[in-house]
C-alpha atoms as a PDB file:
ATOM      1  CA  MET A   1      -0.048  -0.004  -0.015  1.00  0.00           C
ATOM      2  CA  ARG A   2       2.824   2.418   0.893  1.00  0.00           C
ATOM      3  CA  LYS A   3       4.507   1.552  -2.426  1.00  0.00           C
ATOM      4  CA  ILE A   4       1.365   2.486  -4.246  1.00  0.00           C
ATOM      5  CA  LEU A   5       1.061   5.819  -2.381  1.00  0.00           C
ATOM      6  CA  VAL A   6       4.776   6.583  -3.134  1.00  0.00           C
ATOM      7  CA  LYS A   7       4.283   5.827  -6.731  1.00  0.00           C
ATOM      8  CA  ASN A   8       1.223   7.901  -6.928  1.00  0.00           C
ATOM      9  CA  TYR A   9       3.027  10.845  -5.146  1.00  0.00           C
ATOM     10  CA  ILE A  10       5.948  10.613  -7.708  1.00  0.00           C
ATOM     11  CA  TYR A  11       3.458  10.530 -10.653  1.00  0.00           C
ATOM     12  CA  LEU A  12       1.708  13.654  -9.136  1.00  0.00           C
ATOM     13  CA  LEU A  13       4.938  15.459  -8.952  1.00  0.00           C
ATOM     14  CA  LEU A  14       5.773  14.566 -12.533  1.00  0.00           C
ATOM     15  CA  ILE A  15       2.422  15.904 -13.659  1.00  0.00           C
ATOM     16  CA  ILE A  16       3.006  19.108 -11.742  1.00  0.00           C
ATOM     17  CA  ALA A  17       6.478  19.528 -13.038  1.00  0.00           C
ATOM     18  CA  PHE A  18       5.180  18.861 -16.682  1.00  0.00           C
ATOM     19  CA  ILE A  19       2.467  21.577 -16.240  1.00  0.00           C
ATOM     20  CA  ILE A  20       4.977  24.109 -14.818  1.00  0.00           C
ATOM     21  CA  SER A  21       7.414  23.370 -17.641  1.00  0.00           C
ATOM     22  CA  GLY A  22       4.624  23.731 -20.245  1.00  0.00           C
ATOM     23  CA  CYS A  23       3.616  27.054 -18.790  1.00  0.00           C
ATOM     24  CA  SER A  24       7.202  28.169 -18.738  1.00  0.00           C
ATOM     25  CA  ASN A  25       7.704  27.152 -22.333  1.00  0.00           C
ATOM     26  CA  SER A  26       4.489  28.944 -23.320  1.00  0.00           C
ATOM     27  CA  GLN A  27       5.699  32.153 -21.616  1.00  0.00           C
ATOM     28  CA  ASP A  28       9.098  31.832 -23.255  1.00  0.00           C
ATOM     29  CA  LYS A  29       7.559  31.436 -26.676  1.00  0.00           C
ATOM     30  CA  GLU A  30       5.287  34.460 -26.052  1.00  0.00           C
ATOM     31  CA  GLN A  31       8.195  36.465 -24.906  1.00  0.00           C
ATOM     32  CA  SER A  32      10.221  35.362 -27.915  1.00  0.00           C
ATOM     33  CA  THR A  33       7.458  36.112 -30.298  1.00  0.00           C
ATOM     34  CA  LYS A  34       7.061  39.575 -28.730  1.00  0.00           C
ATOM     35  CA  SER A  35      10.865  40.367 -28.894  1.00  0.00           C
ATOM     36  CA  ALA A  36      10.886  39.009 -32.531  1.00  0.00           C
ATOM     37  CA  LYS A  37       7.907  41.234 -33.616  1.00  0.00           C
ATOM     38  CA  ARG A  38       8.965  43.392 -36.678  1.00  0.00           C
ATOM     39  CA  LEU A  39       8.381  47.050 -36.706  1.00  0.00           C
ATOM     40  CA  HIS A  40       5.481  48.211 -38.595  1.00  0.00           C
ATOM     41  CA  ILE A  41       5.860  51.775 -40.116  1.00  0.00           C
ATOM     42  CA  VAL A  42       3.325  53.743 -42.063  1.00  0.00           C
ATOM     43  CA  THR A  43       4.583  56.552 -44.487  1.00  0.00           C
ATOM     44  CA  THR A  44       2.511  58.993 -46.366  1.00  0.00           C
ATOM     45  CA  PHE A  45       3.991  59.539 -49.878  1.00  0.00           C
ATOM     46  CA  TYR A  46       6.900  58.480 -51.789  1.00  0.00           C
ATOM     47  CA  PRO A  47       9.892  60.417 -50.477  1.00  0.00           C
ATOM     48  CA  MET A  48       8.994  59.591 -46.945  1.00  0.00           C
ATOM     49  CA  TYR A  49       8.642  55.958 -47.897  1.00  0.00           C
ATOM     50  CA  TYR A  50      11.999  55.952 -49.756  1.00  0.00           C
ATOM     51  CA  PHE A  51      13.893  57.570 -46.829  1.00  0.00           C
ATOM     52  CA  THR A  52      12.387  55.160 -44.368  1.00  0.00           C
ATOM     53  CA  LYS A  53      12.966  52.045 -46.445  1.00  0.00           C
ATOM     54  CA  GLN A  54      16.476  52.882 -47.019  1.00  0.00           C
ATOM     55  CA  VAL A  55      17.078  53.228 -43.136  1.00  0.00           C
ATOM     56  CA  VAL A  56      15.281  49.987 -42.184  1.00  0.00           C
ATOM     57  CA  GLY A  57      16.302  47.774 -44.924  1.00  0.00           C
ATOM     58  CA  ASN A  58      14.621  44.456 -44.429  1.00  0.00           C
ATOM     59  CA  LYS A  59      14.347  44.921 -40.586  1.00  0.00           C
ATOM     60  CA  ALA A  60      10.849  46.441 -40.801  1.00  0.00           C
ATOM     61  CA  ASP A  61       7.543  46.466 -42.655  1.00  0.00           C
ATOM     62  CA  VAL A  62       7.039  49.928 -44.390  1.00  0.00           C
ATOM     63  CA  ASP A  63       3.790  50.775 -45.894  1.00  0.00           C
ATOM     64  CA  LEU A  64       3.091  53.661 -48.441  1.00  0.00           C
ATOM     65  CA  LEU A  65      -0.315  55.333 -47.822  1.00  0.00           C
ATOM     66  CA  ILE A  66      -0.520  57.387 -50.875  1.00  0.00           C
ATOM     67  CA  PRO A  67       0.050  55.223 -53.969  1.00  0.00           C
ATOM     68  CA  ASN A  68       2.577  56.179 -56.607  1.00  0.00           C
ATOM     69  CA  GLY A  69       0.699  57.812 -59.538  1.00  0.00           C
ATOM     70  CA  THR A  70      -1.571  59.619 -57.185  1.00  0.00           C
ATOM     71  CA  GLU A  71      -1.468  63.459 -56.764  1.00  0.00           C
ATOM     72  CA  PRO A  72      -1.085  63.814 -53.046  1.00  0.00           C
ATOM     73  CA  HIS A  73      -2.004  67.472 -52.346  1.00  0.00           C
ATOM     74  CA  ASP A  74      -5.755  66.623 -52.126  1.00  0.00           C
ATOM     75  CA  TRP A  75      -5.565  63.012 -50.963  1.00  0.00           C
ATOM     76  CA  GLU A  76      -7.482  62.031 -47.899  1.00  0.00           C
ATOM     77  CA  PRO A  77      -7.132  58.875 -45.819  1.00  0.00           C
ATOM     78  CA  THR A  78      -9.852  56.177 -45.768  1.00  0.00           C
ATOM     79  CA  THR A  79     -11.064  54.456 -42.546  1.00  0.00           C
ATOM     80  CA  LYS A  80      -8.866  51.628 -43.646  1.00  0.00           C
ATOM     81  CA  ASP A  81      -5.840  53.876 -43.827  1.00  0.00           C
ATOM     82  CA  LEU A  82      -6.569  55.196 -40.351  1.00  0.00           C
ATOM     83  CA  ALA A  83      -6.879  51.656 -38.967  1.00  0.00           C
ATOM     84  CA  ASN A  84      -3.487  50.844 -40.544  1.00  0.00           C
ATOM     85  CA  ILE A  85      -1.879  53.858 -38.870  1.00  0.00           C
ATOM     86  CA  GLN A  86      -3.462  53.062 -35.612  1.00  0.00           C
ATOM     87  CA  ASP A  87      -1.952  49.572 -35.830  1.00  0.00           C
ATOM     88  CA  SER A  88       1.580  50.837 -36.674  1.00  0.00           C
ATOM     89  CA  ASP A  89       4.541  51.467 -34.483  1.00  0.00           C
ATOM     90  CA  ILE A  90       5.751  54.674 -36.317  1.00  0.00           C
ATOM     91  CA  PHE A  91       3.901  57.132 -38.545  1.00  0.00           C
ATOM     92  CA  VAL A  92       5.984  59.128 -40.766  1.00  0.00           C
ATOM     93  CA  TYR A  93       4.904  62.270 -42.672  1.00  0.00           C
ATOM     94  CA  ASN A  94       6.521  65.214 -44.329  1.00  0.00           C
ATOM     95  CA  SER A  95       4.687  68.346 -42.968  1.00  0.00           C
ATOM     96  CA  ARG A  96       1.538  69.529 -41.490  1.00  0.00           C
ATOM     97  CA  TYR A  97       1.516  72.081 -44.520  1.00  0.00           C
ATOM     98  CA  PHE A  98       1.660  69.152 -47.064  1.00  0.00           C
ATOM     99  CA  GLU A  99      -0.397  66.402 -45.622  1.00  0.00           C
ATOM    100  CA  THR A 100      -2.883  68.797 -44.121  1.00  0.00           C
ATOM    101  CA  TRP A 101      -5.139  65.924 -43.079  1.00  0.00           C
ATOM    102  CA  THR A 102      -2.688  64.775 -40.469  1.00  0.00           C
ATOM    103  CA  LYS A 103      -3.734  67.343 -37.790  1.00  0.00           C
ATOM    104  CA  LYS A 104      -7.354  66.073 -37.709  1.00  0.00           C
ATOM    105  CA  MET A 105      -6.198  62.426 -38.079  1.00  0.00           C
ATOM    106  CA  LEU A 106      -3.854  62.471 -35.123  1.00  0.00           C
ATOM    107  CA  THR A 107      -6.703  63.726 -32.899  1.00  0.00           C
ATOM    108  CA  SER A 108      -8.852  60.707 -33.873  1.00  0.00           C
ATOM    109  CA  VAL A 109      -6.305  58.004 -33.453  1.00  0.00           C
ATOM    110  CA  ASP A 110      -4.704  56.686 -30.134  1.00  0.00           C
ATOM    111  CA  THR A 111      -1.176  57.831 -30.199  1.00  0.00           C
ATOM    112  CA  SER A 112      -0.044  56.622 -26.866  1.00  0.00           C
ATOM    113  CA  ASN A 113       1.729  53.658 -28.575  1.00  0.00           C
ATOM    114  CA  LEU A 114       2.515  55.273 -31.793  1.00  0.00           C
ATOM    115  CA  LYS A 115       5.619  57.274 -32.587  1.00  0.00           C
ATOM    116  CA  VAL A 116       4.802  60.178 -34.808  1.00  0.00           C
ATOM    117  CA  VAL A 117       7.432  61.772 -37.090  1.00  0.00           C
ATOM    118  CA  GLU A 118       6.940  65.117 -39.003  1.00  0.00           C
ATOM    119  CA  ALA A 119      10.124  64.905 -40.826  1.00  0.00           C
ATOM    120  CA  SER A 120      10.407  68.507 -41.586  1.00  0.00           C
ATOM    121  CA  SER A 121       9.819  69.689 -38.094  1.00  0.00           C
ATOM    122  CA  GLY A 122      13.432  70.957 -37.644  1.00  0.00           C
ATOM    123  CA  ILE A 123      13.602  72.831 -40.777  1.00  0.00           C
ATOM    124  CA  LYS A 124      12.813  76.510 -41.183  1.00  0.00           C
ATOM    125  CA  LEU A 125      10.306  76.686 -43.981  1.00  0.00           C
ATOM    126  CA  ILE A 126      10.086  79.210 -46.649  1.00  0.00           C
ATOM    127  CA  ASN A 127       7.282  81.713 -46.685  1.00  0.00           C
ATOM    128  CA  ALA A 128       6.342  81.441 -50.378  1.00  0.00           C
ATOM    129  CA  LEU A 129       4.288  84.628 -50.255  1.00  0.00           C
ATOM    130  CA  GLU A 130       7.647  86.412 -49.628  1.00  0.00           C
ATOM    131  CA  GLU A 131       9.693  84.377 -52.021  1.00  0.00           C
ATOM    132  CA  ASN A 132       7.482  85.130 -55.091  1.00  0.00           C
ATOM    133  CA  LYS A 133       4.369  87.024 -56.044  1.00  0.00           C
ATOM    134  CA  SER A 134       2.725  83.940 -57.536  1.00  0.00           C
ATOM    135  CA  GLU A 135      -1.008  83.315 -56.767  1.00  0.00           C
ATOM    136  CA  LEU A 136      -0.996  81.214 -53.841  1.00  0.00           C
ATOM    137  CA  ASN A 137      -3.660  78.762 -53.011  1.00  0.00           C
ATOM    138  CA  SER A 138      -5.852  79.385 -49.928  1.00  0.00           C
ATOM    139  CA  GLY A 139      -4.365  78.271 -46.643  1.00  0.00           C
ATOM    140  CA  SER A 140      -0.819  78.595 -45.265  1.00  0.00           C
ATOM    141  CA  SER A 141       1.956  80.088 -47.373  1.00  0.00           C
ATOM    142  CA  LYS A 142       4.492  77.753 -45.845  1.00  0.00           C
ATOM    143  CA  ASP A 143       6.330  75.872 -48.382  1.00  0.00           C
ATOM    144  CA  PRO A 144       6.618  72.132 -47.437  1.00  0.00           C
ATOM    145  CA  HIS A 145       8.597  70.843 -50.372  1.00  0.00           C
ATOM    146  CA  VAL A 146      11.821  70.265 -48.469  1.00  0.00           C
ATOM    147  CA  TRP A 147      12.551  66.828 -49.816  1.00  0.00           C
ATOM    148  CA  LEU A 148      13.518  68.403 -53.141  1.00  0.00           C
ATOM    149  CA  SER A 149      16.712  69.747 -51.569  1.00  0.00           C
ATOM    150  CA  PRO A 150      19.419  67.017 -51.129  1.00  0.00           C
ATOM    151  CA  VAL A 151      20.666  68.976 -48.192  1.00  0.00           C
ATOM    152  CA  LEU A 152      17.421  69.186 -46.387  1.00  0.00           C
ATOM    153  CA  ALA A 153      16.497  65.691 -47.355  1.00  0.00           C
ATOM    154  CA  GLN A 154      19.371  64.620 -45.075  1.00  0.00           C
ATOM    155  CA  HIS A 155      17.786  66.445 -42.116  1.00  0.00           C
ATOM    156  CA  GLU A 156      14.562  64.518 -42.775  1.00  0.00           C
ATOM    157  CA  VAL A 157      16.527  61.208 -42.823  1.00  0.00           C
ATOM    158  CA  GLU A 158      18.012  61.989 -39.513  1.00  0.00           C
ATOM    159  CA  ASP A 159      14.666  62.686 -37.932  1.00  0.00           C
ATOM    160  CA  ILE A 160      13.252  59.558 -39.201  1.00  0.00           C
ATOM    161  CA  THR A 161      16.280  57.511 -38.060  1.00  0.00           C
ATOM    162  CA  ARG A 162      15.993  58.856 -34.427  1.00  0.00           C
ATOM    163  CA  ALA A 163      12.422  57.676 -34.224  1.00  0.00           C
ATOM    164  CA  ILE A 164      13.152  54.255 -35.678  1.00  0.00           C
ATOM    165  CA  ILE A 165      16.254  53.703 -33.231  1.00  0.00           C
ATOM    166  CA  LYS A 166      13.977  54.760 -30.224  1.00  0.00           C
ATOM    167  CA  ALA A 167      11.365  52.020 -31.415  1.00  0.00           C
ATOM    168  CA  ASP A 168      13.983  49.308 -31.941  1.00  0.00           C
ATOM    169  CA  ALA A 169      17.170  50.013 -30.239  1.00  0.00           C
ATOM    170  CA  LYS A 170      18.636  46.640 -30.625  1.00  0.00           C
ATOM    171  CA  ASN A 171      19.131  47.353 -34.277  1.00  0.00           C
ATOM    172  CA  LYS A 172      20.590  50.807 -33.715  1.00  0.00           C
ATOM    173  CA  ASN A 173      23.950  50.071 -35.439  1.00  0.00           C
ATOM    174  CA  LEU A 174      22.323  48.710 -38.628  1.00  0.00           C
ATOM    175  CA  TYR A 175      19.921  51.656 -38.892  1.00  0.00           C
ATOM    176  CA  GLU A 176      22.765  54.196 -38.164  1.00  0.00           C
ATOM    177  CA  GLU A 177      24.806  52.609 -40.907  1.00  0.00           C
ATOM    178  CA  ASN A 178      22.035  52.503 -43.353  1.00  0.00           C
ATOM    179  CA  ALA A 179      21.244  56.139 -42.667  1.00  0.00           C
ATOM    180  CA  SER A 180      24.851  57.127 -43.041  1.00  0.00           C
ATOM    181  CA  SER A 181      24.917  55.418 -46.492  1.00  0.00           C
ATOM    182  CA  LEU A 182      21.826  57.135 -47.656  1.00  0.00           C
ATOM    183  CA  LYS A 183      23.146  60.578 -46.414  1.00  0.00           C
ATOM    184  CA  SER A 184      26.338  59.882 -48.337  1.00  0.00           C
ATOM    185  CA  LYS A 185      24.186  59.270 -51.541  1.00  0.00           C
ATOM    186  CA  LEU A 186      22.313  62.621 -50.840  1.00  0.00           C
ATOM    187  CA  SER A 187      25.579  64.329 -50.286  1.00  0.00           C
ATOM    188  CA  ASP A 188      26.923  63.130 -53.535  1.00  0.00           C
ATOM    189  CA  LEU A 189      23.653  64.162 -55.186  1.00  0.00           C
ATOM    190  CA  ASP A 190      24.104  67.706 -53.704  1.00  0.00           C
ATOM    191  CA  GLN A 191      27.604  67.974 -55.039  1.00  0.00           C
ATOM    192  CA  LEU A 192      26.448  66.844 -58.404  1.00  0.00           C
ATOM    193  CA  TYR A 193      23.862  69.652 -58.551  1.00  0.00           C
ATOM    194  CA  LYS A 194      26.460  72.356 -57.297  1.00  0.00           C
ATOM    195  CA  THR A 195      29.217  71.267 -59.844  1.00  0.00           C
ATOM    196  CA  THR A 196      26.576  71.280 -62.649  1.00  0.00           C
ATOM    197  CA  LEU A 197      24.753  74.324 -61.874  1.00  0.00           C
ATOM    198  CA  LYS A 198      27.347  76.649 -60.824  1.00  0.00           C
ATOM    199  CA  THR A 199      28.147  77.641 -64.377  1.00  0.00           C
ATOM    200  CA  ALA A 200      24.500  77.941 -65.502  1.00  0.00           C
ATOM    201  CA  THR A 201      24.017  80.855 -68.084  1.00  0.00           C
ATOM    202  CA  GLN A 202      20.389  81.266 -66.984  1.00  0.00           C
ATOM    203  CA  LYS A 203      19.488  81.385 -63.336  1.00  0.00           C
ATOM    204  CA  GLN A 204      15.521  81.415 -63.735  1.00  0.00           C
ATOM    205  CA  PHE A 205      13.245  78.680 -64.644  1.00  0.00           C
ATOM    206  CA  VAL A 206       9.440  78.454 -64.862  1.00  0.00           C
ATOM    207  CA  THR A 207       7.457  75.802 -63.183  1.00  0.00           C
ATOM    208  CA  GLN A 208       3.780  75.005 -63.221  1.00  0.00           C
ATOM    209  CA  HIS A 209       3.587  75.063 -59.433  1.00  0.00           C
ATOM    210  CA  ALA A 210       5.877  76.352 -56.508  1.00  0.00           C
ATOM    211  CA  ALA A 211       7.553  73.132 -55.590  1.00  0.00           C
ATOM    212  CA  PHE A 212      11.188  73.837 -56.368  1.00  0.00           C
ATOM    213  CA  GLY A 213      11.837  76.842 -53.919  1.00  0.00           C
ATOM    214  CA  TYR A 214      14.235  74.901 -51.674  1.00  0.00           C
ATOM    215  CA  LEU A 215      16.276  73.428 -54.674  1.00  0.00           C
ATOM    216  CA  ALA A 216      16.389  76.879 -56.333  1.00  0.00           C
ATOM    217  CA  ARG A 217      17.572  78.491 -53.203  1.00  0.00           C
ATOM    218  CA  GLU A 218      20.319  75.839 -52.542  1.00  0.00           C
ATOM    219  CA  TYR A 219      21.858  76.205 -55.907  1.00  0.00           C
ATOM    220  CA  GLY A 220      21.555  80.029 -56.577  1.00  0.00           C
ATOM    221  CA  LEU A 221      18.522  79.764 -58.870  1.00  0.00           C
ATOM    222  CA  LYS A 222      15.160  81.469 -59.011  1.00  0.00           C
ATOM    223  CA  GLN A 223      11.989  79.565 -59.590  1.00  0.00           C
ATOM    224  CA  ILE A 224       9.110  81.420 -61.429  1.00  0.00           C
ATOM    225  CA  PRO A 225       5.917  79.391 -60.614  1.00  0.00           C
ATOM    226  CA  ILE A 226       2.752  79.766 -62.704  1.00  0.00           C
ATOM    227  CA  ALA A 227       0.514  78.782 -59.831  1.00  0.00           C
ATOM    228  CA  GLY A 228       1.028  78.698 -56.088  1.00  0.00           C
ATOM    229  CA  LEU A 229       2.023  75.768 -53.749  1.00  0.00           C
ATOM    230  CA  SER A 230      -0.708  73.506 -55.037  1.00  0.00           C
ATOM    231  CA  PRO A 231      -0.659  72.306 -58.679  1.00  0.00           C
ATOM    232  CA  ASP A 232      -4.505  72.413 -59.217  1.00  0.00           C
ATOM    233  CA  VAL A 233      -4.797  76.149 -58.697  1.00  0.00           C
ATOM    234  CA  GLU A 234      -5.100  77.959 -62.183  1.00  0.00           C
ATOM    235  CA  PRO A 235      -3.740  81.509 -62.476  1.00  0.00           C
ATOM    236  CA  SER A 236      -5.805  84.309 -63.774  1.00  0.00           C
ATOM    237  CA  MET A 237      -5.357  85.567 -67.362  1.00  0.00           C
ATOM    238  CA  GLY A 238      -3.669  88.664 -66.087  1.00  0.00           C
ATOM    239  CA  LYS A 239      -1.201  86.514 -64.191  1.00  0.00           C
ATOM    240  CA  LEU A 240      -0.440  84.416 -67.425  1.00  0.00           C
ATOM    241  CA  GLN A 241       0.056  87.601 -69.332  1.00  0.00           C
ATOM    242  CA  GLU A 242       2.463  88.807 -66.914  1.00  0.00           C
ATOM    243  CA  LEU A 243       4.314  85.618 -66.859  1.00  0.00           C
ATOM    244  CA  ALA A 244       4.425  85.448 -70.666  1.00  0.00           C
ATOM    245  CA  GLU A 245       6.126  88.905 -70.731  1.00  0.00           C
ATOM    246  CA  LEU A 246       8.616  87.842 -68.055  1.00  0.00           C
ATOM    247  CA  THR A 247       9.312  84.593 -69.967  1.00  0.00           C
ATOM    248  CA  LYS A 248      10.084  86.510 -73.333  1.00  0.00           C
ATOM    249  CA  LYS A 249      12.050  89.151 -71.525  1.00  0.00           C
ATOM    250  CA  ASN A 250      14.410  86.695 -69.858  1.00  0.00           C
ATOM    251  CA  ASN A 251      14.700  84.452 -72.970  1.00  0.00           C
ATOM    252  CA  ILE A 252      13.278  81.482 -71.126  1.00  0.00           C
ATOM    253  CA  LYS A 253      12.841  78.473 -73.548  1.00  0.00           C
ATOM    254  CA  ILE A 254      11.368  75.747 -71.386  1.00  0.00           C
ATOM    255  CA  ILE A 255       8.071  75.661 -69.255  1.00  0.00           C
ATOM    256  CA  TYR A 256       8.113  72.888 -66.695  1.00  0.00           C
ATOM    257  CA  PHE A 257       5.086  70.791 -65.620  1.00  0.00           C
ATOM    258  CA  GLU A 258       4.748  67.630 -63.627  1.00  0.00           C
ATOM    259  CA  GLY A 259       3.805  64.217 -64.610  1.00  0.00           C
ATOM    260  CA  LEU A 260       1.023  63.580 -62.085  1.00  0.00           C
ATOM    261  CA  THR A 261      -1.165  66.564 -63.219  1.00  0.00           C
ATOM    262  CA  SER A 262      -2.445  68.201 -66.390  1.00  0.00           C
ATOM    263  CA  SER A 263       0.098  70.145 -68.412  1.00  0.00           C
ATOM    264  CA  LYS A 264      -2.826  72.494 -69.705  1.00  0.00           C
ATOM    265  CA  VAL A 265      -1.552  75.647 -68.005  1.00  0.00           C
ATOM    266  CA  ALA A 266       2.030  75.136 -68.676  1.00  0.00           C
ATOM    267  CA  GLN A 267       1.164  74.442 -72.385  1.00  0.00           C
ATOM    268  CA  THR A 268      -0.843  77.624 -72.560  1.00  0.00           C
ATOM    269  CA  LEU A 269       2.137  79.595 -71.397  1.00  0.00           C
ATOM    270  CA  ALA A 270       4.532  77.804 -73.773  1.00  0.00           C
ATOM    271  CA  ASP A 271       2.273  78.455 -76.734  1.00  0.00           C
ATOM    272  CA  GLU A 272       2.025  82.157 -75.851  1.00  0.00           C
ATOM    273  CA  THR A 273       5.806  82.538 -75.658  1.00  0.00           C
ATOM    274  CA  GLY A 274       7.077  80.124 -78.254  1.00  0.00           C
ATOM    275  CA  ALA A 275       8.614  77.832 -75.475  1.00  0.00           C
ATOM    276  CA  LYS A 276       8.776  74.089 -75.180  1.00  0.00           C
ATOM    277  CA  THR A 277       7.422  72.084 -72.241  1.00  0.00           C
ATOM    278  CA  GLU A 278       9.284  69.511 -70.141  1.00  0.00           C
ATOM    279  CA  VAL A 279       8.551  67.343 -67.066  1.00  0.00           C
ATOM    280  CA  LEU A 280      10.237  68.534 -63.898  1.00  0.00           C
ATOM    281  CA  ASN A 281       9.319  65.823 -61.305  1.00  0.00           C
ATOM    282  CA  PRO A 282       8.544  67.306 -57.861  1.00  0.00           C
ATOM    283  CA  LEU A 283       8.793  63.663 -56.486  1.00  0.00           C
ATOM    284  CA  GLU A 284       5.270  63.630 -54.879  1.00  0.00           C
ATOM    285  CA  GLY A 285       5.067  60.197 -56.308  1.00  0.00           C
ATOM    286  CA  LEU A 286       6.707  58.122 -59.024  1.00  0.00           C
ATOM    287  CA  THR A 287       5.076  58.269 -62.285  1.00  0.00           C
ATOM    288  CA  LYS A 288       4.453  55.220 -64.400  1.00  0.00           C
ATOM    289  CA  GLU A 289       7.301  56.195 -66.633  1.00  0.00           C
ATOM    290  CA  ASP A 290       9.561  56.470 -63.525  1.00  0.00           C
ATOM    291  CA  GLN A 291       8.596  52.888 -62.445  1.00  0.00           C
ATOM    292  CA  LYS A 292       9.192  51.493 -65.870  1.00  0.00           C
ATOM    293  CA  GLU A 293      12.583  53.054 -65.814  1.00  0.00           C
ATOM    294  CA  GLY A 294      13.269  51.607 -62.551  1.00  0.00           C
ATOM    295  CA  LEU A 295      13.873  54.966 -61.050  1.00  0.00           C
ATOM    296  CA  ASP A 296      13.985  55.749 -57.376  1.00  0.00           C
ATOM    297  CA  TYR A 297      14.481  59.142 -55.464  1.00  0.00           C
ATOM    298  CA  ILE A 298      18.091  59.592 -56.538  1.00  0.00           C
ATOM    299  CA  GLY A 299      17.508  58.652 -60.164  1.00  0.00           C
ATOM    300  CA  VAL A 300      14.513  60.960 -60.487  1.00  0.00           C
ATOM    301  CA  MET A 301      16.628  63.746 -58.832  1.00  0.00           C
ATOM    302  CA  LYS A 302      19.348  63.081 -61.525  1.00  0.00           C
ATOM    303  CA  LYS A 303      16.795  63.126 -64.219  1.00  0.00           C
ATOM    304  CA  ASN A 304      15.520  66.450 -63.024  1.00  0.00           C
ATOM    305  CA  LEU A 305      19.084  67.920 -63.123  1.00  0.00           C
ATOM    306  CA  ASN A 306      19.316  66.892 -66.886  1.00  0.00           C
ATOM    307  CA  LYS A 307      15.903  68.597 -67.503  1.00  0.00           C
ATOM    308  CA  LEU A 308      17.014  71.774 -65.731  1.00  0.00           C
ATOM    309  CA  LYS A 309      20.066  71.883 -67.830  1.00  0.00           C
ATOM    310  CA  LEU A 310      17.896  72.235 -71.012  1.00  0.00           C
ATOM    311  CA  SER A 311      16.750  75.654 -69.807  1.00  0.00           C
ATOM    312  CA  LEU A 312      19.721  76.936 -67.741  1.00  0.00           C
ATOM    313  CA  PHE A 313      22.457  76.417 -70.383  1.00  0.00           C
ATOM    314  CA  TYR A 314      22.564  77.837 -73.879  1.00  0.00           C
END
């Protein structure tokens, strides 16, 4: 009888040990799964996606909210987009003056566990109303197009990288190495622009909308925009006539428009002045042509430089 009790006691201990072991393994697996969770980052439009993706490499999942080929100025998020942002670890956008819907959106989602990165926040923005006399669209005159300056783009990369490291410190070295590599490419791009444009015979260029103010300022050029900060604002006939006279006076031979919007206004001015039209890409999204050519941010910026040469050298 005593042997039976001892056997039963040992058997009971084995069961308890098995249960404890199972619970421990379950907790270990849960902890392991939690620690192995990949960062989920949501970015607004192409430059923010490109900068972020270059920094994280394959260590995080990066979503692009505004699809390439979509004009982002008037884009608004859907309920599904808001849910995706809510479920992410980091949300990256350029500026409250560009993605104007972010202010309202950030009051409607729970940001207690969400790192929000306004990549242009440390940059002093141009007041477009002071820079030129173009007819600005209603709203703020702050120019948010900082990503078109290879110098200011590096500042955005730094802001994005800091947030990523805070969210995933264990991969800090990798993120810093990737960010350094990207900033080196942007620095090379800056040097290419400087070297190419320093001998430009013409310093002014005409664009469909005021997207290239930072790029122009960086390299000693002057942007003459047909419309204001938004490409869908059409100028008055009086403004077009004024621009036509300015274009003829300064012997400007190219009128630039962008691939994601209609070229109608640019073409009207070109017809009036005998100029030609060309695409100058503000990188608000890759066009179908860009994607077919396999171009990224650096590739498009180099292509833009070649297009600028058409009107700045003669």
